[in-house]
Amino acid sequence: MIIQKSANPRISNFDLENFSFGNTFIDHMFICEYEDGKWGEPKIMPYGPIGFSPAMMGVNYGQACFEGMKAYKDENDDVFLFRPEKNFSRINKSTSRLAMPEIPKDIFMEGLKTLIDLDRDWIPKGEGMSLYIRPVIFATEEVLKARISNKYMFAIVATPAKSYYAEPVSVKISDHYSRAANGGVGFAKAAGNYAASFYPTKLANEEGFEQVIWTDDIAHEYFEESGTMNVFVRINDTIYTPKTSDKILDGVTRDSFIKLAEKRGIEVVIGDVRVKDVVEAFDNGTLKEVWGVGTAVVTSVFKSLGYQDRLLTLPVLSDEESFALSLKKDLTDIQTNKAEDPFGWRFKVERKILEKA
Amino acid sequence: MIIQKSANPRISNFDLENFSFGNTFIDHMFICEYEDGKWGEPKIMPYGPIGFSPAMMGVNYGQACFEGMKAYKDENDDVFLFRPEKNFSRINKSTSRLAMPEIPKDIFMEGLKTLIDLDRDWIPKGEGMSLYIRPVIFATEEVLKARISNKYMFAIVATPAKSYYAEPVSVKISDHYSRAANGGVGFAKAAGNYAASFYPTKLANEEGFEQVIWTDDIAHEYFEESGTMNVFVRINDTIYTPKTSDKILDGVTRDSFIKLAEKRGIEVVIGDVRVKDVVEAFDNGTLKEVWGVGTAVVTSVFKSLGYQDRLLTLPVLSDEESFALSLKKDLTDIQTNKAEDPFGWRFKVERKILEKA
């Protein structure tokens, strides 16, 4: 791996206590290019622009997908990733469906570890703090033919993060728009899935909702996802979540919540979640909680659901009563090395670059 | 408009008689950037790379869509566009669904006319020859938040083109994969729609088919599109094509074929095209032709349809017997100024730049 360190690191001018999420990038980025059927030399270099023309296939034909993951710093300044192998295996499920080349494990993992180690000073510490990491691959060939690209760039960029969506939000159960087709790419973290969701979300925002609960495109009878997250429903003391399919993302946080719930002895039912059953549970007083989970926000608690002309206002639970918040705490305590890790989910990022310096 | 002419034009080294489509670009490109809620100064500049980081939202969240159009040169070296206002209005249908800003008409049309006028020497002449023009807009803000971008680039690039898919092709009627969801973005020329189609097309290629006829994602009972084209079916002497919807592109070539067929007195039925009816027509000998239409290829004639375990081999018709080829000739004769244009479809690109030089 080529490591080209920044001559003008920006870290000393960055306030780790007070920043906005997503638009300040760590000093370096990782890139590796694919051409002529093979991956080239991996490289860490200063974060910044690379030259692409508007004929780049990635923006013309949308061969582009990504992962979202986080690094956490504990009290001793040790740095941990969370289940990075899940992200590695999933990005190749996405690339496969988008007819893009498989990313080799060593390129993904070594790039990730080396970049995070090098820029570990950028990782903020404390409640809800983390470094948000974005592996992304996109087609870079410049040709105006609607066909599979012959060139790609795999990159990893990262930005300091604090928790957002702190307040419970109001969500709209979609009765017209949808995010995924049967036999489509809904399960992949395909770039196009996100763009497709923005306009319906904007319309929901205008009606006073923060997010959309996506439902099936056939008759809007079943929950699929919420916003860019997997969705959980609690009726009495049982948790329900849709089973993964070609329409539903196999979320790392989703999987972790299921395992943590089972560890607590909570019954989890993975299968169809019918809108009708959720509304019926609301009407008979057994609907306790509905929430979304994902890497970026961990948990987004819903205070109300918009369904057709109704607004279903959910009960307000204490942190202890709430399964959503209890499981969130279980998860973040493991992520930030405040609790035992019986699942072996934490992945320590060793200090290698700095030792050599 | 800023016009920055190339100091090193490549046109003199380009062989207009012998070239491959799609990867050689004319000397200039048009760009206009959107930021802070407004469009900036339009600019024509030498074709080439622009700096974007891998955090560019266009490749992360897929806000990107395009148009495909052509310029033709007649015997007198006059240059014509074909129904450019249709492309203008459609790109804004796409931007609207993808929550991107509307492109103003003067930016689109002036950019287009000025660029094509300036690089008119790049337009090849003769049978099937044209300049393929790609207006494209994509999100350029560099931020890792799954939300609507605040910055965009609208660009026009172009490449000399000759007709491809000259030979009749074999296509597979999809019985598993689909390209569009109800309430989704199938009608838009969204970048992500193309990426989603590549893998199913690759699988079809491996089975010996050149393209996929896309069917509805619910039960694969209805034709939607074929490859990246609209699809037409001829049973006896009646033409059938699916009606446009939120899943089906409102193709300029599709619309032109419908109008040209009506002008010839051919009956055109716009509505549901059921797979079952097409197969039944094949079995009773009334299925005469199936073909795709689109700007890039104009017409792609199908020689056979793969349906489940069957291969339906279509009759071989002469150019005169074939509605597909007769209508193709009607269309290209208008496009290339070989025939009267009763519809007012041709749009002459005036010589302005060269006169000043």
XYZ file of C-alpha atoms in Angstrom:
714
model
C 0.000 0.000 0.000
C 1.205 3.468 -0.912
C 0.836 5.920 1.970
C 1.111 9.541 0.990
C 0.671 11.625 4.132
C -0.895 15.055 4.038
C 1.615 17.898 4.061
C -1.069 20.169 5.511
C -3.082 18.222 8.068
C -6.271 20.051 9.079
C -6.807 18.203 12.377
C -5.286 20.965 14.531
C -7.913 23.420 13.257
C -10.826 21.060 13.852
C -12.920 21.383 17.020
C -13.811 17.833 18.063
C -16.220 19.175 20.664
C -18.248 21.302 18.317
C -18.765 20.347 14.716
C -21.480 19.574 12.205
C -21.779 16.035 10.920
C -20.901 14.884 7.469
C -19.106 17.719 5.724
C -15.662 17.767 7.335
C -13.460 14.934 6.217
C -10.477 13.412 7.964
C -7.080 14.321 6.541
C -6.722 11.216 4.410
C -8.739 8.940 2.171
C -8.135 5.456 0.851
C -8.494 4.668 -2.834
C -7.964 1.649 -5.052
C -8.763 1.542 -8.757
C -9.996 -1.347 -10.883
C -9.133 -1.629 -14.564
C -8.434 -4.331 -17.135
C -10.074 -6.919 -14.906
C -7.908 -6.319 -11.855
C -7.396 -4.120 -8.824
C -4.429 -1.769 -8.775
C -2.179 -0.641 -5.932
C -4.109 0.519 -2.855
C -3.250 4.022 -1.757
C -3.801 6.338 1.170
C -3.564 10.000 0.183
C -4.750 13.407 1.366
C -8.542 13.791 1.138
C -9.449 15.857 -1.883
C -10.652 16.039 -5.446
C -9.845 13.554 -8.193
C -10.475 14.339 -11.854
C -13.612 12.915 -13.483
C -15.466 14.183 -16.541
C -19.283 14.411 -16.654
C -19.176 11.322 -18.888
C -18.153 9.233 -15.855
C -20.378 6.155 -15.913
C -20.979 6.328 -12.161
C -23.147 9.438 -12.557
C -24.632 8.442 -15.915
C -25.633 4.840 -15.280
C -25.525 4.704 -11.498
C -23.161 1.805 -10.878
C -22.342 2.953 -7.360
C -22.890 1.526 -3.906
C -21.553 2.089 -0.448
C -21.312 1.029 3.168
C -21.784 2.975 6.370
C -19.792 2.041 9.452
C -18.339 3.681 12.541
C -15.183 3.746 14.640
C -15.443 4.473 18.384
C -12.824 5.679 20.841
C -12.954 4.437 24.427
C -11.722 6.126 27.622
C -8.190 4.889 27.026
C -8.148 6.213 23.473
C -8.314 2.737 22.051
C -10.204 2.645 18.769
C -12.767 0.021 17.775
C -14.679 -0.801 14.654
C -17.996 -2.643 14.938
C -18.517 -5.883 12.996
C -16.524 -4.651 9.973
C -16.710 -8.064 8.307
C -20.476 -7.636 7.981
C -19.916 -4.459 5.968
C -17.255 -6.173 3.914
C -19.516 -9.054 2.973
C -22.481 -6.790 2.312
C -20.667 -4.406 -0.028
C -19.946 -7.399 -2.236
C -23.614 -8.372 -2.211
C -24.294 -4.874 -3.493
C -21.508 -4.928 -6.089
C -22.683 -8.312 -7.338
C -26.270 -7.101 -7.919
C -24.946 -3.998 -9.677
C -22.607 -6.041 -11.895
C -19.530 -4.436 -10.343
C -16.315 -6.274 -9.431
C -15.939 -7.922 -6.049
C -13.737 -5.980 -3.633
C -11.024 -8.279 -2.229
C -11.089 -8.691 1.542
C -7.509 -7.576 2.080
C -8.046 -4.351 0.137
C -11.187 -3.561 2.126
C -9.865 -4.490 5.566
C -6.295 -3.227 5.239
C -7.478 0.030 3.703
C -9.959 0.490 6.511
C -7.572 -0.336 9.368
C -4.686 1.682 7.991
C -6.792 4.764 7.279
C -8.479 4.740 10.700
C -5.176 4.130 12.463
C -3.513 6.994 10.587
C -6.320 9.452 11.302
C -7.257 8.194 14.767
C -6.871 11.697 16.199
C -9.984 12.663 14.231
C -12.210 10.301 16.238
C -14.238 12.236 18.818
C -14.774 10.728 22.271
C -17.789 10.554 24.516
C -21.528 9.917 24.492
C -22.815 9.367 20.958
C -19.508 10.349 19.377
C -17.820 8.359 16.629
C -16.117 8.528 13.277
C -18.518 7.775 10.448
C -16.766 5.777 7.728
C -17.920 5.552 4.134
C -16.545 2.841 1.869
C -17.874 3.602 -1.622
C -17.333 2.088 -5.066
C -18.389 3.688 -8.333
C -17.889 3.262 -12.069
C -15.240 5.616 -13.471
C -15.015 4.693 -17.134
C -15.916 7.622 -19.356
C -18.115 6.209 -22.086
C -21.705 6.870 -23.161
C -22.918 3.320 -23.506
C -25.493 1.860 -21.148
C -23.415 -1.174 -20.245
C -21.258 -2.505 -17.425
C -18.255 -0.243 -16.790
C -14.713 -1.553 -17.180
C -13.226 0.843 -14.601
C -14.076 1.501 -10.967
C -12.799 3.337 -7.944
C -13.151 1.923 -4.459
C -12.615 4.621 -1.845
C -12.948 5.068 1.896
C -13.649 8.534 3.272
C -14.636 9.442 6.826
C -16.143 12.263 8.861
C -16.481 12.840 12.618
C -20.007 12.106 13.853
C -22.268 12.718 16.782
C -25.684 11.170 17.200
C -28.443 12.897 15.319
C -32.241 12.502 15.338
C -32.042 12.734 19.111
C -35.734 13.626 19.471
C -38.489 11.117 18.689
C -39.803 11.682 15.185
C -43.070 11.414 13.372
C -43.180 9.094 10.360
C -45.597 8.549 7.503
C -46.657 5.069 6.397
C -46.376 5.255 2.621
C -49.566 4.618 0.696
C -48.321 5.641 -2.743
C -44.553 5.774 -3.188
C -42.241 2.813 -2.744
C -38.484 2.296 -2.612
C -38.046 -1.216 -3.995
C -39.385 -3.566 -6.643
C -39.584 -7.341 -6.387
C -36.596 -8.585 -8.370
C -34.954 -5.181 -7.956
C -32.072 -3.734 -5.946
C -33.753 -2.695 -2.675
C -31.544 -5.018 -0.607
C -28.354 -3.439 -1.954
C -26.853 -0.200 -0.682
C -27.164 1.046 -4.250
C -26.763 4.805 -4.672
C -29.946 5.019 -6.737
C -32.115 3.690 -3.908
C -31.367 6.782 -1.858
C -32.047 9.318 -4.618
C -35.369 7.592 -5.281
C -36.421 8.102 -1.653
C -35.735 11.849 -1.425
C -38.795 13.211 -3.206
C -41.374 11.103 -1.321
C -39.534 12.055 1.887
C -39.722 15.741 0.945
C -43.480 15.392 0.418
C -43.791 13.685 3.811
C -41.721 16.498 5.374
C -44.166 19.007 3.952
C -46.960 17.123 5.723
C -45.036 17.337 8.988
C -43.360 13.922 9.006
C -39.622 13.399 9.365
C -39.471 10.073 7.582
C -41.387 7.625 5.439
C -42.124 4.038 6.469
C -41.750 2.279 3.128
C -44.330 -0.336 2.277
C -44.571 -2.888 -0.540
C -45.194 -1.455 -4.005
C -48.078 -3.814 -4.714
C -50.706 -2.711 -2.212
C -48.787 -0.951 0.613
C -49.866 -3.663 3.039
C -46.492 -4.561 4.552
C -43.769 -2.581 6.309
C -40.416 -2.718 4.528
C -38.020 -0.076 5.897
C -38.225 3.347 7.498
C -36.280 6.205 5.923
C -32.832 4.696 5.364
C -33.249 2.302 8.294
C -34.655 -1.092 9.169
C -37.857 -0.926 11.177
C -38.963 -2.612 14.414
C -42.439 -2.771 15.946
C -43.228 -3.732 19.538
C -46.684 -5.098 20.302
C -47.083 -5.955 23.985
C -43.617 -7.337 24.770
C -42.903 -8.946 21.409
C -40.744 -7.307 18.749
C -41.592 -7.705 15.058
C -39.342 -6.850 12.136
C -39.638 -7.642 8.416
C -37.559 -10.535 7.160
C -34.790 -9.601 4.764
C -35.491 -10.123 1.063
C -34.464 -8.690 -2.280
C -36.286 -5.528 -1.191
C -34.964 -5.125 2.343
C -31.452 -4.280 3.496
C -29.739 -6.826 5.727
C -28.748 -4.179 8.276
C -25.866 -4.698 10.692
C -27.706 -2.726 13.386
C -30.872 -4.732 12.642
C -29.024 -7.996 13.138
C -27.369 -6.694 16.314
C -30.706 -5.552 17.771
C -32.233 -8.976 17.115
C -29.357 -10.727 18.895
C -29.378 -8.280 21.810
C -33.141 -8.637 22.199
C -32.836 -12.420 22.261
C -30.066 -12.111 24.865
C -32.454 -10.093 27.045
C -35.065 -12.826 26.583
C -37.341 -10.651 24.453
C -39.320 -12.534 21.850
C -38.441 -11.423 18.318
C -40.639 -12.395 15.376
C -39.004 -12.007 11.973
C -41.548 -12.056 9.181
C -44.267 -10.055 7.492
C -45.214 -6.929 9.417
C -48.667 -5.946 8.210
C -49.754 -2.323 8.361
C -53.233 -3.528 9.302
C -51.905 -5.453 12.317
C -49.903 -2.445 13.524
C -52.941 -0.167 13.262
C -55.109 -2.778 14.991
C -52.562 -3.044 17.819
C -52.627 0.717 18.160
C -56.410 0.680 18.350
C -56.495 -1.998 21.030
C -53.699 -0.404 23.050
C -51.061 -3.087 22.561
C -48.768 -1.118 20.212
C -45.969 0.037 22.489
C -43.124 1.193 20.250
C -42.047 1.569 16.653
C -38.485 2.526 15.781
C -35.851 2.512 13.086
C -32.273 1.283 13.354
C -29.209 1.985 11.254
C -25.525 2.711 11.591
C -25.794 6.485 11.248
C -28.460 7.071 13.900
C -28.323 3.736 15.786
C -31.975 4.176 16.854
C -34.666 6.590 15.791
C -37.667 6.417 18.107
C -41.016 7.225 16.518
C -43.514 9.315 18.449
C -46.296 9.020 15.904
C -47.254 7.252 12.700
C -49.208 8.919 9.935
C -51.558 6.378 8.374
C -53.948 7.571 5.690
C -55.911 10.350 7.419
C -54.953 9.286 10.934
C -52.096 10.193 13.228
C -51.327 7.328 15.598
C -49.623 8.830 18.640
C -47.495 6.269 20.426
C -47.139 6.005 24.215
C -44.225 7.823 25.839
C -42.013 5.289 27.611
C -39.137 5.838 30.011
C -35.661 4.804 28.881
C -35.982 1.687 31.045
C -39.426 0.757 29.743
C -38.418 1.275 26.131
C -37.058 -1.745 24.300
C -35.702 0.606 21.612
C -33.658 2.632 24.075
C -32.617 -0.323 26.259
C -31.304 -2.183 23.223
C -29.653 0.971 21.922
C -27.775 1.282 25.218
C -26.792 -2.397 25.125
C -25.444 -1.850 21.625
C -23.582 1.410 22.147
C -22.040 0.114 25.397
C -20.529 -2.743 23.415
C -19.503 -0.455 20.556
C -17.722 1.984 22.858
C -16.088 -0.676 25.069
C -18.157 0.159 28.150
C -19.544 -3.362 28.399
C -18.516 -6.955 27.853
C -18.732 -8.099 24.252
C -20.099 -11.663 24.412
C -20.649 -11.708 20.650
C -17.102 -10.762 19.623
C -18.409 -7.738 17.710
C -15.727 -5.197 18.634
C -12.717 -5.025 16.378
C -9.731 -3.155 17.779
C -7.769 -0.954 15.395
C -4.135 -1.522 16.316
C -1.638 1.319 16.467
C 0.759 0.630 13.665
C 1.258 3.812 11.657
C 1.939 6.002 14.685
C 4.402 3.565 16.236
C 6.541 3.745 13.134
C 6.460 7.528 13.043
C -22.248 32.307 -21.463
C -18.502 31.900 -21.058
C -16.910 30.199 -24.066
C -13.427 28.899 -23.480
C -12.244 27.289 -26.707
C -9.854 24.361 -26.697
C -6.235 25.306 -27.368
C -5.618 21.765 -28.610
C -8.601 20.612 -30.637
C -8.525 16.883 -31.348
C -10.882 16.932 -34.326
C -8.102 16.861 -36.922
C -6.870 13.529 -35.529
C -10.311 11.943 -35.462
C -11.407 9.660 -38.289
C -15.119 10.367 -38.846
C -15.371 7.374 -41.177
C -14.018 4.845 -38.786
C -14.535 5.144 -35.054
C -16.019 3.297 -32.117
C -19.110 4.737 -30.475
C -19.224 6.354 -27.094
C -15.663 6.840 -25.919
C -14.364 9.725 -28.015
C -15.752 13.061 -26.975
C -16.070 16.236 -28.992
C -13.577 18.979 -28.189
C -15.865 20.879 -25.844
C -18.429 20.334 -23.141
C -21.067 22.568 -21.622
C -21.374 22.935 -17.839
C -23.486 24.968 -15.459
C -23.369 24.643 -11.688
C -26.158 25.031 -9.153
C -25.477 26.268 -5.631
C -27.196 28.357 -2.943
C -30.530 27.841 -4.649
C -29.533 29.217 -8.045
C -27.799 28.397 -11.294
C -24.423 29.965 -12.002
C -22.875 31.214 -15.238
C -23.142 28.688 -18.096
C -19.822 27.764 -19.614
C -18.436 25.969 -22.636
C -14.935 24.631 -22.048
C -12.597 21.936 -23.349
C -13.876 18.411 -22.587
C -11.971 16.955 -19.687
C -11.806 16.127 -16.004
C -13.258 18.210 -13.203
C -12.273 17.654 -9.573
C -14.669 15.643 -7.380
C -13.894 13.712 -4.210
C -15.324 10.223 -3.543
C -17.693 11.932 -1.080
C -19.558 13.496 -4.019
C -23.248 12.896 -3.351
C -23.917 11.944 -6.971
C -22.045 8.673 -6.557
C -23.065 8.103 -2.932
C -26.795 8.770 -3.082
C -27.433 8.576 -6.798
C -29.077 11.932 -7.499
C -28.218 11.814 -11.182
C -30.244 11.650 -14.361
C -29.683 12.279 -18.030
C -31.071 12.623 -21.518
C -30.004 11.047 -24.789
C -30.444 12.954 -28.021
C -28.813 13.230 -31.421
C -27.699 15.812 -33.963
C -27.723 14.909 -37.673
C -25.897 16.477 -40.600
C -27.609 16.602 -43.992
C -26.050 16.638 -47.487
C -25.525 20.385 -47.298
C -23.792 20.150 -43.946
C -26.725 21.702 -42.175
C -27.130 20.356 -38.658
C -30.429 19.356 -37.055
C -31.528 18.308 -33.621
C -34.640 16.152 -33.231
C -37.455 17.344 -30.944
C -35.036 18.838 -28.386
C -37.912 20.354 -26.399
C -39.108 16.843 -25.554
C -35.751 16.096 -23.973
C -35.804 19.409 -22.174
C -39.216 18.781 -20.643
C -38.377 15.183 -19.772
C -35.126 15.944 -17.958
C -37.144 18.134 -15.625
C -39.617 15.312 -15.014
C -36.603 13.244 -13.977
C -35.055 15.992 -11.827
C -38.383 16.573 -10.102
C -38.776 12.904 -9.112
C -35.186 12.836 -7.870
C -35.643 16.044 -5.840
C -33.108 17.907 -7.983
C -33.493 21.513 -9.178
C -35.294 22.267 -12.412
C -32.986 23.150 -15.298
C -34.059 26.457 -16.866
C -35.008 26.237 -20.521
C -32.544 28.884 -21.687
C -29.615 27.125 -20.005
C -30.573 23.784 -21.553
C -31.344 25.058 -25.056
C -28.633 27.711 -25.372
C -26.022 25.336 -23.989
C -27.105 22.653 -26.418
C -27.243 24.866 -29.518
C -23.982 26.663 -28.784
C -22.052 23.472 -28.049
C -23.313 21.676 -31.164
C -22.681 24.716 -33.332
C -19.141 25.080 -31.997
C -18.281 21.405 -32.508
C -20.337 20.826 -35.669
C -17.270 19.463 -37.473
C -17.479 16.446 -35.159
C -20.824 15.336 -36.590
C -20.386 12.449 -39.013
C -22.486 12.328 -42.197
C -24.277 9.514 -43.950
C -26.473 6.496 -43.308
C -26.991 5.923 -39.584
C -24.443 8.561 -38.605
C -25.056 11.207 -35.950
C -23.661 12.950 -32.939
C -24.945 11.403 -29.707
C -25.553 14.124 -27.125
C -25.722 13.522 -23.392
C -27.189 16.175 -21.117
C -26.573 14.967 -17.548
C -27.169 16.438 -14.103
C -25.715 15.090 -10.882
C -25.311 16.066 -7.235
C -21.864 17.492 -6.485
C -22.040 18.444 -2.814
C -19.490 16.534 -0.762
C -21.303 15.473 2.377
C -22.112 12.089 3.912
C -25.753 12.629 4.751
C -28.510 10.778 2.942
C -30.423 13.900 2.028
C -31.102 16.161 -0.944
C -27.884 17.748 -2.215
C -27.441 21.511 -2.234
C -25.059 21.528 -5.208
C -25.390 20.137 -8.728
C -23.642 20.173 -12.058
C -25.578 20.172 -15.306
C -23.337 19.196 -18.216
C -23.649 18.361 -21.883
C -21.085 16.056 -23.463
C -21.246 14.430 -26.890
C -19.698 11.639 -28.929
C -19.896 10.750 -32.643
C -22.261 7.831 -33.256
C -23.156 5.283 -35.853
C -26.077 2.912 -35.612
C -25.455 -0.164 -33.539
C -27.461 -3.352 -32.931
C -27.712 -3.616 -36.711
C -28.596 -7.314 -36.607
C -31.892 -8.564 -35.186
C -31.423 -9.687 -31.598
C -32.820 -12.316 -29.305
C -34.478 -11.087 -26.117
C -35.575 -12.726 -22.892
C -38.965 -11.998 -21.321
C -38.117 -11.480 -17.658
C -39.770 -13.857 -15.223
C -37.808 -12.894 -12.111
C -35.997 -9.565 -12.248
C -37.683 -6.218 -12.748
C -36.524 -2.665 -13.394
C -39.250 -0.573 -11.763
C -41.520 -0.461 -8.740
C -45.002 1.035 -8.617
C -44.506 4.433 -6.993
C -40.835 4.321 -7.963
C -38.589 6.043 -10.512
C -38.900 3.795 -13.571
C -40.312 6.608 -15.733
C -37.320 8.851 -15.002
C -33.984 8.611 -16.794
C -32.471 8.095 -13.349
C -28.900 6.809 -13.340
C -29.784 4.069 -10.857
C -32.331 2.474 -13.198
C -29.559 1.565 -15.611
C -27.197 0.080 -13.030
C -30.066 -2.047 -11.725
C -30.611 -3.531 -15.179
C -27.034 -4.630 -15.861
C -26.879 -7.795 -13.770
C -30.157 -9.304 -15.057
C -28.992 -8.401 -18.576
C -25.665 -10.141 -17.959
C -27.522 -13.282 -16.848
C -29.671 -13.084 -19.999
C -26.519 -12.655 -22.105
C -25.141 -15.842 -20.571
C -28.299 -17.633 -21.715
C -27.752 -16.315 -25.245
C -30.051 -13.291 -25.198
C -28.945 -9.761 -26.074
C -31.574 -7.964 -24.010
C -34.265 -8.377 -21.390
C -37.924 -7.511 -21.952
C -38.824 -6.086 -18.571
C -42.141 -7.122 -17.089
C -44.074 -5.940 -14.041
C -42.568 -6.810 -10.674
C -45.803 -8.251 -9.317
C -46.353 -11.310 -11.512
C -44.374 -10.646 -14.731
C -47.618 -10.610 -16.718
C -47.174 -7.344 -18.615
C -44.495 -5.972 -20.930
C -42.878 -2.775 -19.664
C -39.705 -1.962 -21.621
C -36.997 -3.830 -23.490
C -33.390 -3.248 -22.507
C -33.127 0.548 -22.310
C -35.877 0.995 -24.900
C -39.632 1.193 -25.242
C -41.187 -1.909 -26.758
C -43.641 -2.428 -29.636
C -45.531 -5.576 -30.602
C -47.277 -6.165 -33.935
C -50.105 -8.688 -34.049
C -51.592 -9.002 -37.527
C -51.441 -5.370 -38.688
C -52.047 -3.697 -35.333
C -49.245 -2.280 -33.184
C -49.421 -2.522 -29.392
C -47.230 -0.647 -26.920
C -47.508 -0.217 -23.142
C -48.983 3.040 -21.959
C -46.598 5.314 -20.085
C -46.817 5.250 -16.285
C -44.588 5.816 -13.292
C -42.737 2.678 -14.398
C -42.330 3.353 -18.113
C -40.221 5.988 -19.834
C -42.081 8.454 -22.057
C -39.681 7.903 -24.952
C -39.247 10.492 -27.704
C -38.705 7.722 -30.266
C -41.750 5.874 -28.884
C -43.924 8.942 -29.329
C -42.527 9.544 -32.833
C -43.177 5.931 -33.871
C -46.779 6.175 -32.680
C -47.357 9.360 -34.680
C -45.629 7.977 -37.791
C -47.638 4.762 -37.596
C -50.877 6.730 -37.334
C -49.786 8.817 -40.324
C -49.379 5.593 -42.301
C -52.858 4.551 -41.212
C -51.604 1.732 -39.004
C -53.741 1.050 -35.956
C -51.846 1.646 -32.705
C -53.222 0.402 -29.403
C -51.647 1.983 -26.335
C -52.376 -0.016 -23.211
C -51.540 -3.161 -21.324
C -49.442 -5.589 -23.367
C -49.903 -8.974 -21.758
C -47.176 -11.585 -22.090
C -49.897 -14.231 -22.386
C -51.479 -12.454 -25.372
C -48.118 -12.133 -27.140
C -47.380 -15.830 -26.646
C -50.895 -16.751 -27.780
C -50.443 -14.620 -30.918
C -47.174 -16.400 -31.587
C -48.896 -19.764 -31.220
C -51.716 -18.878 -33.596
C -49.398 -17.310 -36.149
C -50.555 -13.691 -35.799
C -47.456 -12.334 -34.031
C -45.550 -10.575 -36.793
C -42.948 -8.370 -35.129
C -41.605 -7.253 -31.763
C -39.078 -4.437 -31.540
C -37.540 -1.843 -29.260
C -37.124 1.855 -29.940
C -34.846 4.452 -28.405
C -32.647 7.369 -29.340
C -29.365 5.460 -29.329
C -30.410 2.587 -31.593
C -33.599 4.038 -33.152
C -34.960 0.497 -33.710
C -33.819 -2.874 -32.481
C -35.625 -5.671 -34.306
C -36.110 -8.883 -32.319
C -35.628 -12.203 -34.038
C -36.727 -14.314 -31.089
C -38.233 -14.079 -27.633
C -37.181 -16.308 -24.770
C -40.225 -17.104 -22.658
C -39.813 -19.529 -19.773
C -38.462 -22.677 -21.450
C -39.511 -21.676 -24.949
C -37.809 -19.739 -27.714
C -40.369 -17.993 -29.894
C -38.743 -17.418 -33.287
C -40.367 -14.533 -35.119
C -41.001 -14.444 -38.872
C -38.380 -12.815 -41.074
C -39.958 -9.879 -42.924
C -38.572 -7.776 -45.739
C -37.816 -4.122 -45.043
C -41.043 -3.203 -46.834
C -43.179 -5.742 -44.956
C -41.727 -4.743 -41.596
C -43.541 -2.006 -39.719
C -40.456 -1.604 -37.487
C -38.139 -0.941 -40.411
C -40.658 1.117 -42.430
C -41.270 3.395 -39.465
C -37.554 3.552 -38.735
C -36.959 4.791 -42.284
C -39.787 7.329 -41.981
C -38.188 8.603 -38.799
C -34.556 8.741 -39.890
C -35.526 10.399 -43.189
C -37.103 13.206 -41.186
C -34.196 13.357 -38.742
C -31.601 13.619 -41.501
C -33.594 16.072 -43.670
C -34.212 13.577 -46.473
C -37.988 13.921 -46.187
C -40.644 16.492 -45.469
C -41.216 17.128 -41.774
C -44.989 17.522 -41.390
C -44.701 17.387 -37.587
C -42.165 20.207 -37.198
C -39.763 17.866 -35.415
C -36.480 18.992 -36.960
C -34.673 21.815 -35.224
C -31.919 23.476 -37.221
C -28.760 24.447 -35.357
C -27.822 27.843 -36.756
C -24.241 28.758 -37.540
C -23.359 31.467 -35.080
C -20.045 30.637 -33.449
C -18.226 29.922 -36.709
C -19.491 33.063 -38.403
C -17.937 35.167 -35.678
C -14.613 33.359 -35.868
